[in-house]
PDB file of C-alpha atoms in Angstrom:
ATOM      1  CA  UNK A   1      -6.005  17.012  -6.623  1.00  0.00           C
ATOM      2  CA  UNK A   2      -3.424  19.966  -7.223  1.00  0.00           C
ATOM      3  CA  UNK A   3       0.350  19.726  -6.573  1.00  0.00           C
ATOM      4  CA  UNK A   4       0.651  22.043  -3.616  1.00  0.00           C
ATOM      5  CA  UNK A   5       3.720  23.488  -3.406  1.00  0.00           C
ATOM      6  CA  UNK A   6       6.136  25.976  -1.766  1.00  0.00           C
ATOM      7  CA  UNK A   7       8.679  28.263  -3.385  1.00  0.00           C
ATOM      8  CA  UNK A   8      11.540  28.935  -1.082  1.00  0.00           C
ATOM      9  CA  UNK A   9      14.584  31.347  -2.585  1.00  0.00           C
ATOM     10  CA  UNK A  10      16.253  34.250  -0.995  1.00  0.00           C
ATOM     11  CA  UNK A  11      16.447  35.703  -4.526  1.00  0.00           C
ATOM     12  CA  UNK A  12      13.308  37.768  -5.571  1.00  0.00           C
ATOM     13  CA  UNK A  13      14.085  36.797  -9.344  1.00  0.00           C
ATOM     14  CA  UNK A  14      14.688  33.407  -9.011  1.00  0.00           C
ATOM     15  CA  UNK A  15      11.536  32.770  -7.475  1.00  0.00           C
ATOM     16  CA  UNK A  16       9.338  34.939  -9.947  1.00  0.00           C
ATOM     17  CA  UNK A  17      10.793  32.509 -12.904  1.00  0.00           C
ATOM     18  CA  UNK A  18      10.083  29.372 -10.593  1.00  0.00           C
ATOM     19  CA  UNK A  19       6.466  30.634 -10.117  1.00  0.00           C
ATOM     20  CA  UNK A  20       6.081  31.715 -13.501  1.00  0.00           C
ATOM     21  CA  UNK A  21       7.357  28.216 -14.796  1.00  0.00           C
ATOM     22  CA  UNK A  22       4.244  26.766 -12.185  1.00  0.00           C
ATOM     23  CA  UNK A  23       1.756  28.514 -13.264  1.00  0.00           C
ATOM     24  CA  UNK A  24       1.685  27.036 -16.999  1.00  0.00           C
ATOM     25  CA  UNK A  25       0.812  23.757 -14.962  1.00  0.00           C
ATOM     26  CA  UNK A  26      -3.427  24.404 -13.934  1.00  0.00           C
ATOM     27  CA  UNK A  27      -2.670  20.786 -11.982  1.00  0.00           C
ATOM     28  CA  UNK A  28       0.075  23.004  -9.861  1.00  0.00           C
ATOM     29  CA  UNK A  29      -1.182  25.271  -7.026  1.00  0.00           C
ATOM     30  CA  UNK A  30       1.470  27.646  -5.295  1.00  0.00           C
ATOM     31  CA  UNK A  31       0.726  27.885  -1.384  1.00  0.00           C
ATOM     32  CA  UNK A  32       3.320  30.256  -0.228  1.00  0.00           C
ATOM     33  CA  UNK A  33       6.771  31.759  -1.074  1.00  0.00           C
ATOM     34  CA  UNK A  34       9.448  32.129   1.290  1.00  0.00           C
ATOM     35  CA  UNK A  35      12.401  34.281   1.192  1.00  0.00           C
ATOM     36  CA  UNK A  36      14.407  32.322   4.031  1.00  0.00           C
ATOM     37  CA  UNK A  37      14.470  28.928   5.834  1.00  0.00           C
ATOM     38  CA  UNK A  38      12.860  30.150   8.987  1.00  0.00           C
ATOM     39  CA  UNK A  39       9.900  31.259   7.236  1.00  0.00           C
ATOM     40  CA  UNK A  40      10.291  27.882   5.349  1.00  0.00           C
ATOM     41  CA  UNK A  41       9.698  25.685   8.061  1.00  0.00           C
ATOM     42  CA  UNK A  42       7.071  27.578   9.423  1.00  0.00           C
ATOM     43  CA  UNK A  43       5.208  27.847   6.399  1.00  0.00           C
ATOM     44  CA  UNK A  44       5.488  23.684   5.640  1.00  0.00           C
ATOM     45  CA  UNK A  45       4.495  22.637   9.391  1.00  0.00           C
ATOM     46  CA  UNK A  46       1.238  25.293   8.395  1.00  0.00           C
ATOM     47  CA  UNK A  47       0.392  24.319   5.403  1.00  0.00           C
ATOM     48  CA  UNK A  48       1.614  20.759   4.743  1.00  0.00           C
ATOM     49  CA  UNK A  49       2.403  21.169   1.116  1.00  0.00           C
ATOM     50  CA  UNK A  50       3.145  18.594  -1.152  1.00  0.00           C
ATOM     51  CA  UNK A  51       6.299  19.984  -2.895  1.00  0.00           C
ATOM     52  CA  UNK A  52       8.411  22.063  -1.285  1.00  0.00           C
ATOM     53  CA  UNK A  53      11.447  23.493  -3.700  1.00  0.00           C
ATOM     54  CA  UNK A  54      13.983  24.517  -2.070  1.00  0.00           C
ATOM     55  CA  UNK A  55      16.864  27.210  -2.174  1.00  0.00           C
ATOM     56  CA  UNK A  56      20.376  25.418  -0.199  1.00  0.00           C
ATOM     57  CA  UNK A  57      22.614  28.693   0.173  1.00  0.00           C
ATOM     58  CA  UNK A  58      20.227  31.012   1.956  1.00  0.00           C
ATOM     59  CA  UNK A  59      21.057  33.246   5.399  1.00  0.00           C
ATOM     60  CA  UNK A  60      20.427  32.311   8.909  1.00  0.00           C
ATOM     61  CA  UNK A  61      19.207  29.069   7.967  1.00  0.00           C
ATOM     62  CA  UNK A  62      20.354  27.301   4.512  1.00  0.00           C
ATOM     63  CA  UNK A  63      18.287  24.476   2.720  1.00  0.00           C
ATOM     64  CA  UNK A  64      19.535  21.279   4.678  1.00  0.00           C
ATOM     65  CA  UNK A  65      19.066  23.241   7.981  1.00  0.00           C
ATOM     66  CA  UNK A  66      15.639  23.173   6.903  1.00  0.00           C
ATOM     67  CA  UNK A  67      14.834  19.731   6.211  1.00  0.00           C
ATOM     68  CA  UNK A  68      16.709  18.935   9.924  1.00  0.00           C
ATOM     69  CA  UNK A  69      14.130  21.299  11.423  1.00  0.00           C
ATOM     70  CA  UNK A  70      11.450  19.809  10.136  1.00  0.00           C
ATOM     71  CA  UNK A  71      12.268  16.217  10.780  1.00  0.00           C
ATOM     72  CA  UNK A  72      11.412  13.181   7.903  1.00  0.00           C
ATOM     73  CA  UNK A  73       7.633  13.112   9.096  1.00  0.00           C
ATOM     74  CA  UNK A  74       6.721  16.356   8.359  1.00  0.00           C
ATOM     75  CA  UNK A  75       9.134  16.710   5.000  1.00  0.00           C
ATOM     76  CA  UNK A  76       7.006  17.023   1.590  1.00  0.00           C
ATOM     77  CA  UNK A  77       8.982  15.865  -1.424  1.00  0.00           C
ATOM     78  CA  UNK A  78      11.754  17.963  -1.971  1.00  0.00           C
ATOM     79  CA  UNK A  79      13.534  19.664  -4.703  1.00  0.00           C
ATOM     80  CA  UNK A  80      16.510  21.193  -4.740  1.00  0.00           C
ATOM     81  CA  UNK A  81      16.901  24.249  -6.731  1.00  0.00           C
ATOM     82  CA  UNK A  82      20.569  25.865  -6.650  1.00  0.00           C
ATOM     83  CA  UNK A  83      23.326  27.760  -8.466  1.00  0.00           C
ATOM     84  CA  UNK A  84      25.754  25.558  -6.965  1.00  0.00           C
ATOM     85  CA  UNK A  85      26.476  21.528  -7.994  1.00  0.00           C
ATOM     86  CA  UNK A  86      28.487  20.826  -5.071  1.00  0.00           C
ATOM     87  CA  UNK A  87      25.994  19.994  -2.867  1.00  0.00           C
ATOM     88  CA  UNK A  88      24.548  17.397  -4.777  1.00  0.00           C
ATOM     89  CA  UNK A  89      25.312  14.218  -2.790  1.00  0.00           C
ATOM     90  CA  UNK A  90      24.299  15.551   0.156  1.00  0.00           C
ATOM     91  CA  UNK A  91      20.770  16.617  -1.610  1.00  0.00           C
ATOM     92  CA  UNK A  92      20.051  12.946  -2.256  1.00  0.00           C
ATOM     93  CA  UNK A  93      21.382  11.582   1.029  1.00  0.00           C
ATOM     94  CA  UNK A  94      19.003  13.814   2.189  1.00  0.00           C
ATOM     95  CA  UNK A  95      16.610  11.800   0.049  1.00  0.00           C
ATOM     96  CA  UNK A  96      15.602  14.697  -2.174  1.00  0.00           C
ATOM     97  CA  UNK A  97      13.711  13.845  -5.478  1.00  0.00           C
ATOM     98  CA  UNK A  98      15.592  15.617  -8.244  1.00  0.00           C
ATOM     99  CA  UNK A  99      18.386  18.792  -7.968  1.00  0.00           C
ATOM    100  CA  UNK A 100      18.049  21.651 -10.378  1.00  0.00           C
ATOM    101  CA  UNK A 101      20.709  23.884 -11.297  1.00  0.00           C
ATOM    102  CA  UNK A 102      19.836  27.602 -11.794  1.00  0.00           C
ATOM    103  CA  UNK A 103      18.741  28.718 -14.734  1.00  0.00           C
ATOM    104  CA  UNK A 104      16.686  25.851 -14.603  1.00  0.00           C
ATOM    105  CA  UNK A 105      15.311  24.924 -18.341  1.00  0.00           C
ATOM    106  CA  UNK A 106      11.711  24.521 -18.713  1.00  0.00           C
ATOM    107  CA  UNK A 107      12.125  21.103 -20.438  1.00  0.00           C
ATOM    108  CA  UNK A 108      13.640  20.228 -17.118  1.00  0.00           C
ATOM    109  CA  UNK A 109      11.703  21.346 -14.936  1.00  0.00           C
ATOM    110  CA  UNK A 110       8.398  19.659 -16.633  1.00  0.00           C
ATOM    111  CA  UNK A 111      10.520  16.362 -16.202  1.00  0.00           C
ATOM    112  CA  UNK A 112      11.147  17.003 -12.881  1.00  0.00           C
ATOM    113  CA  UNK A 113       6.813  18.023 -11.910  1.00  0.00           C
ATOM    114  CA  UNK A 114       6.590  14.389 -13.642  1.00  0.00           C
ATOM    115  CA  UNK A 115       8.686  12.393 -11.746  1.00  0.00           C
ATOM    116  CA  UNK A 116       6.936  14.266  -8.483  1.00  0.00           C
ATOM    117  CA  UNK A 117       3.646  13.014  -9.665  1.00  0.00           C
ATOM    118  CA  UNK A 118       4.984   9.508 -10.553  1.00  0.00           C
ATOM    119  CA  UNK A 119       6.590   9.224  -6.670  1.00  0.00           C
ATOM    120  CA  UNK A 120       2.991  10.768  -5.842  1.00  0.00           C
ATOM    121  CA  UNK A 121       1.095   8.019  -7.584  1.00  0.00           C
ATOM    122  CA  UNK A 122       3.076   5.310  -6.790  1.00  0.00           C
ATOM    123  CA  UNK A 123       2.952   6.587  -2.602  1.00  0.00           C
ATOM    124  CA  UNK A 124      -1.245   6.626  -3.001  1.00  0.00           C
ATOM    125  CA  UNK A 125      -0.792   2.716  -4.366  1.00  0.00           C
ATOM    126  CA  UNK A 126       1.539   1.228  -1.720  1.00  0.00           C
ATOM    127  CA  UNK A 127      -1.004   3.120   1.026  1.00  0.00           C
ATOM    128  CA  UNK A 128      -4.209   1.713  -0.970  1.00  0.00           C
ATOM    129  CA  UNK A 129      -2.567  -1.762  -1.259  1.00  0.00           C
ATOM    130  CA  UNK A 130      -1.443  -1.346   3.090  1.00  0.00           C
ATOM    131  CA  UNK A 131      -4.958  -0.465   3.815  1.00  0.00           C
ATOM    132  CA  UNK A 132      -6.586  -3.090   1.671  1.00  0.00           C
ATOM    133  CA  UNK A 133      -4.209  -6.025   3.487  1.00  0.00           C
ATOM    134  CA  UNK A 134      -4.540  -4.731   6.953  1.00  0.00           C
ATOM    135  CA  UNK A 135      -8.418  -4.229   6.102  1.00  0.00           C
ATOM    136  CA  UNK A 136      -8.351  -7.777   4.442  1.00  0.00           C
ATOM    137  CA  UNK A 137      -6.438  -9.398   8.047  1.00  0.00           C
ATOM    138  CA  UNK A 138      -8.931  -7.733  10.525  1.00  0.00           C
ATOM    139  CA  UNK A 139     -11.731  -9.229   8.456  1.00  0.00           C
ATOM    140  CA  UNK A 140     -10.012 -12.777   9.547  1.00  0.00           C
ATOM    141  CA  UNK A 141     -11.740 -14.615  12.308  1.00  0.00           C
ATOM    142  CA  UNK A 142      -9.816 -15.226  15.007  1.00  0.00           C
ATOM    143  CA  UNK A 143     -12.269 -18.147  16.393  1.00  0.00           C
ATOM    144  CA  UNK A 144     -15.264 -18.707  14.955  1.00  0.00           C
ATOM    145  CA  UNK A 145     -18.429 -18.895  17.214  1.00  0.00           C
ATOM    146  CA  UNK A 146     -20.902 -21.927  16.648  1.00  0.00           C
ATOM    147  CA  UNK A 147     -24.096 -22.084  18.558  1.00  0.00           C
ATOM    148  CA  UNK A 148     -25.589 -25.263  19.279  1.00  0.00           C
ATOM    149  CA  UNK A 149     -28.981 -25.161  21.556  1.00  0.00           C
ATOM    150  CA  UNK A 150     -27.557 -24.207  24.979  1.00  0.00           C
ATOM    151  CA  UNK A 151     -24.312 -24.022  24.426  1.00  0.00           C
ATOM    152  CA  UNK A 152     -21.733 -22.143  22.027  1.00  0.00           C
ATOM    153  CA  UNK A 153     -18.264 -23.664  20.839  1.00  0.00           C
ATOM    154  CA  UNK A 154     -15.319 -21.283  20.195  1.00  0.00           C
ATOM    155  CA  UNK A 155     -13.307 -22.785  16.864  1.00  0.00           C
ATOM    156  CA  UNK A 156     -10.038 -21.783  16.186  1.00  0.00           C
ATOM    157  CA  UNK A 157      -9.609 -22.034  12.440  1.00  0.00           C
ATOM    158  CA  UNK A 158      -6.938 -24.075  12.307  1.00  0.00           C
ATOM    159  CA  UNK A 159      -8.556 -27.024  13.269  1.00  0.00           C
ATOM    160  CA  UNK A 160     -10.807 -27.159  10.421  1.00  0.00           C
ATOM    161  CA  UNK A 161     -10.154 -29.290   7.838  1.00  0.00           C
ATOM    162  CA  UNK A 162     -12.826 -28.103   5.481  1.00  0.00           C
ATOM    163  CA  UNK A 163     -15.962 -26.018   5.259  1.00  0.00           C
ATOM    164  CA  UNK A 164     -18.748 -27.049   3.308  1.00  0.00           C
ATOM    165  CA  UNK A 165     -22.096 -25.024   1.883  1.00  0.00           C
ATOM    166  CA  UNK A 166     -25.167 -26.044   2.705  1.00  0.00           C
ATOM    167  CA  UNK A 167     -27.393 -23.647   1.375  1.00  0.00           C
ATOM    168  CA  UNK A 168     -26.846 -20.167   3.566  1.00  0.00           C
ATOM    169  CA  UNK A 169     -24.987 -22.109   6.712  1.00  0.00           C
ATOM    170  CA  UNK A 170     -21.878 -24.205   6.190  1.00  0.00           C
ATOM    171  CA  UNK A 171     -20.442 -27.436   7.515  1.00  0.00           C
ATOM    172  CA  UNK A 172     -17.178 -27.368   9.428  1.00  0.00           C
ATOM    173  CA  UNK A 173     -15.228 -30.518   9.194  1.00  0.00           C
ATOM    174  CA  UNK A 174     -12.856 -31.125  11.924  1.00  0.00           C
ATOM    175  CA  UNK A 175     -11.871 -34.768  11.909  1.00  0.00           C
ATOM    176  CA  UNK A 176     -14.711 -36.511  12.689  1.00  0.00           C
ATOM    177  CA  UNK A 177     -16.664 -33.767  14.108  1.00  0.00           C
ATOM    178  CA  UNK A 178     -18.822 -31.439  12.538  1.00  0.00           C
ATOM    179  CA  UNK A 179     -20.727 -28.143  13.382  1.00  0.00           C
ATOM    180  CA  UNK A 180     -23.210 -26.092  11.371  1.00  0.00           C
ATOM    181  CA  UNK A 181     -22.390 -22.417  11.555  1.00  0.00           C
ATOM    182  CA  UNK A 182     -25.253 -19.637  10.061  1.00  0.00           C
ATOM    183  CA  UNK A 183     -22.637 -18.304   7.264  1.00  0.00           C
ATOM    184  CA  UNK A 184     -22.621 -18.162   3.810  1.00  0.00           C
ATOM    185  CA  UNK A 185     -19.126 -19.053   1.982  1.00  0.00           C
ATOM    186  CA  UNK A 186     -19.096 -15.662   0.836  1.00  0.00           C
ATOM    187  CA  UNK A 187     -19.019 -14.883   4.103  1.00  0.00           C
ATOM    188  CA  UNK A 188     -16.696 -17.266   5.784  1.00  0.00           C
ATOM    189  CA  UNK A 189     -14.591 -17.073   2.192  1.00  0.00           C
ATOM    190  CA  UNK A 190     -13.344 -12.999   3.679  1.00  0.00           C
ATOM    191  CA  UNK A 191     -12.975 -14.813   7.241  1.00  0.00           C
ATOM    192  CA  UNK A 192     -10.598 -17.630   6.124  1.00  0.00           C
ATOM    193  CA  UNK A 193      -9.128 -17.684   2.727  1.00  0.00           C
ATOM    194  CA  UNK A 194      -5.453 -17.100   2.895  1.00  0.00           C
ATOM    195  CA  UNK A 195      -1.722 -18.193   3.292  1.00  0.00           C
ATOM    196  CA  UNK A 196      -3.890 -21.266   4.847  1.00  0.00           C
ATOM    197  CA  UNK A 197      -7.265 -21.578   3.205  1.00  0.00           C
ATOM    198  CA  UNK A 198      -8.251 -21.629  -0.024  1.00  0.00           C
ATOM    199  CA  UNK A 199     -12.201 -21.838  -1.924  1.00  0.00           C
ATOM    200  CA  UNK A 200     -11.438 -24.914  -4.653  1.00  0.00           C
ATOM    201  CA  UNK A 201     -15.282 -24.848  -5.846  1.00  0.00           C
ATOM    202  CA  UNK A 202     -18.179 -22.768  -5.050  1.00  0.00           C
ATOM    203  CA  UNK A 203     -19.144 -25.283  -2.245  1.00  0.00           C
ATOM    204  CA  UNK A 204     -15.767 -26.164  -0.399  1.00  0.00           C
ATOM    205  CA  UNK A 205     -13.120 -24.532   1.598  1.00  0.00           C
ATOM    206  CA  UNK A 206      -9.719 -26.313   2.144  1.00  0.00           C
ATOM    207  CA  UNK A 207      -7.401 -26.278   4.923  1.00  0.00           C
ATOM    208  CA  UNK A 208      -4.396 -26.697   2.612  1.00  0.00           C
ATOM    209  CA  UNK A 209      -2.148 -27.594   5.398  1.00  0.00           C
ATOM    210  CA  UNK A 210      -4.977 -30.865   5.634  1.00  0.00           C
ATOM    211  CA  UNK A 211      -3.885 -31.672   1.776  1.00  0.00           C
ATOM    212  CA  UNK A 212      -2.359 -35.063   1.311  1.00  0.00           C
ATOM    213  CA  UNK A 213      -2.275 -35.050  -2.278  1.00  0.00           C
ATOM    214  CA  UNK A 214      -3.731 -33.638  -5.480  1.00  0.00           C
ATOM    215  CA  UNK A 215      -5.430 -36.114  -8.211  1.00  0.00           C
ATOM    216  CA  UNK A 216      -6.815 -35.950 -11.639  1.00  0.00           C
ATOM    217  CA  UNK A 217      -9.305 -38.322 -11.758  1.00  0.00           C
ATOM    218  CA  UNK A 218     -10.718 -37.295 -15.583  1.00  0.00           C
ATOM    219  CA  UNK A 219      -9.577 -34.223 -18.323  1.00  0.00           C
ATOM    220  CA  UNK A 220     -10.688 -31.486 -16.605  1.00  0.00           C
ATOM    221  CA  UNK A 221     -11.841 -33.139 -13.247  1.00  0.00           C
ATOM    222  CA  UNK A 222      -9.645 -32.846  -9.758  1.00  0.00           C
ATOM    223  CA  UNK A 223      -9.850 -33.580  -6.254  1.00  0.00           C
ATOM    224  CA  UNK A 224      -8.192 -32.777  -3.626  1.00  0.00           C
ATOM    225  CA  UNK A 225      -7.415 -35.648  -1.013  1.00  0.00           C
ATOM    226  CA  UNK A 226      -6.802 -34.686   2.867  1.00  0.00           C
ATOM    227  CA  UNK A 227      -5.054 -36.240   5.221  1.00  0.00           C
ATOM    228  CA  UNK A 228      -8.213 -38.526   6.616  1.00  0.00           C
ATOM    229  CA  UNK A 229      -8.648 -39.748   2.882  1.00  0.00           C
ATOM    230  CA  UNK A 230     -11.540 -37.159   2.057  1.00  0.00           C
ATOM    231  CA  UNK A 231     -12.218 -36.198  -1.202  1.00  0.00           C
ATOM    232  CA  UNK A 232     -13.010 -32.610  -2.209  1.00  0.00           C
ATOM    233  CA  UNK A 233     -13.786 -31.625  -5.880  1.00  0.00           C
ATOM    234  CA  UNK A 234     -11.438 -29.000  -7.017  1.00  0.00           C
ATOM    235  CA  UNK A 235     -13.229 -26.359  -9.948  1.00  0.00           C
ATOM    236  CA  UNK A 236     -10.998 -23.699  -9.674  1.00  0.00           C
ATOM    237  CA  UNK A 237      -7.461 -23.743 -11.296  1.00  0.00           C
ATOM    238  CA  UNK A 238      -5.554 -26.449 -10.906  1.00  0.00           C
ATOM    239  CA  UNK A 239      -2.807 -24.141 -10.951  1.00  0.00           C
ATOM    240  CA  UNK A 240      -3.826 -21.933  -8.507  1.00  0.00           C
ATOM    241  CA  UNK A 241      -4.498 -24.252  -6.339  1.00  0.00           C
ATOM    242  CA  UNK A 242      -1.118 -26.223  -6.751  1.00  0.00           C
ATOM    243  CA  UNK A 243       0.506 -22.518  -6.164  1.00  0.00           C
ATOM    244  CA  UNK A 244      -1.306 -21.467  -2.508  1.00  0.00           C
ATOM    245  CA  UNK A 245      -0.399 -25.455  -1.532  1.00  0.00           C
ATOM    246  CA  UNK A 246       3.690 -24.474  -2.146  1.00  0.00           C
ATOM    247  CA  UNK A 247       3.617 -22.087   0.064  1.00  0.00           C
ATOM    248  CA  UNK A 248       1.442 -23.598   3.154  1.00  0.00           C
TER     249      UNK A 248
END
């Protein structure tokens, strides 16, 4: 997807050599060029560009008078691009990305289009990694329903100890009760594993918070032992496991 970005100058010549500088970049596309900060703020609330680089001494209204109008939701990453170094702690209270001083080099300004595409890339991440989390909580049962002939229980997941497979249902274990839900671990594994639940083998789930203790009982061979004195066979890594349980 292409950098879209805004030139904003009141100089006719300094924004010719910042388009010119642009256009060597094919991953760069230039939206609009503005002349003042009015037209600036009207042009970003339009188009929503991506980069907006930005002029500070300009008439009527200057380059900070612009990011105010257009508020921190509807600011693209900036760039300030200025004859004048004065102004530079304000341009990064302002939380602008970089500050170029007129005549801006080309070296510098391809460093500059890099560190826009790093902030960029690193933005998509964090939003991939939100989504993935908040998609990975809503997936997370809040009670689990068990139908028994007649009648249907409501479990809340905290009072099972552990689930095992039986083929595609599963046992619940809580205390000395047990129900047989129609689940596969797969399934139940995206429901409950957690802060609180972890899959030790491909046929158990563990309420860690239920783990007494953790044993070795040959090289290679573990169990987990809850609080009622059941034994669970641990396959996965020891380590792991030991890790989740620390912070339970």
């Amino acid at each position: 997807m292409k950098l879209r970005t805004v030139i904003v100058d009141d100089e006719r010549m300094a924004r010719t050599r910042l388009r010119r500088m642009l256009e060597k970049d094919p991953e760069v596309e230039i939206v609009a060029e503005c002349e003042d900060g009015l037209a600036a703020v009207a042009v970003v609330q339009e188009q929503e560009p991506d980069l907006l680089l930005l002029d500070i001494q300009m008439p009527e209204m200057d380059g900070f008078g612009v990011l105010d109008a257009l508020g921190p939701e509807r600011t693209p990453e900036v760039v300030f691009v200025t004859a004048y170094d004065e102004h530079a702690i304000r341009a990064f209270d302002e939380h602008a990305l970089d500050y170029l001083m007129k005549p801006v080099a080309p070296e510098r300004f391809t460093k500059m289009l890099a560190r826009v595409r790093e902030r960029r890339g690193k933005a998509k991440q964090d939003s991939l990694f939100e989504m993935l989390a908040q998609r990975k909580a809503d997936n997370r049962a809040a009670r689990l329903m068990v139908k028994n002939g007649e009648r249907t229980s409501f479990i809340a997941p905290e009072e099972i100890d552990w689930v095992e497979a039986a083929g595609n249902y599963a046992i619940l274990h809580l205390g000395k009760r047990t129900h047989i839900l129609r689940e596969t671990m797969s399934a139940l594994e995206t429901q409950l594993v957690g802060d609180v639940f972890c899959r030790v083998s491909r046929s158990a789930i563990l309420n860690l918070r239920r783990v007494r203790e953790l044993q070795s009982v040959s090289p290679g061979e573990h169990v987990a032992i809850l609080t009622d004195g059941q034994r669970i066979g641990i396959s996965r890594s020891l380590r792991e496991v030991e890790e989740k349980l620390r912070h339970v």
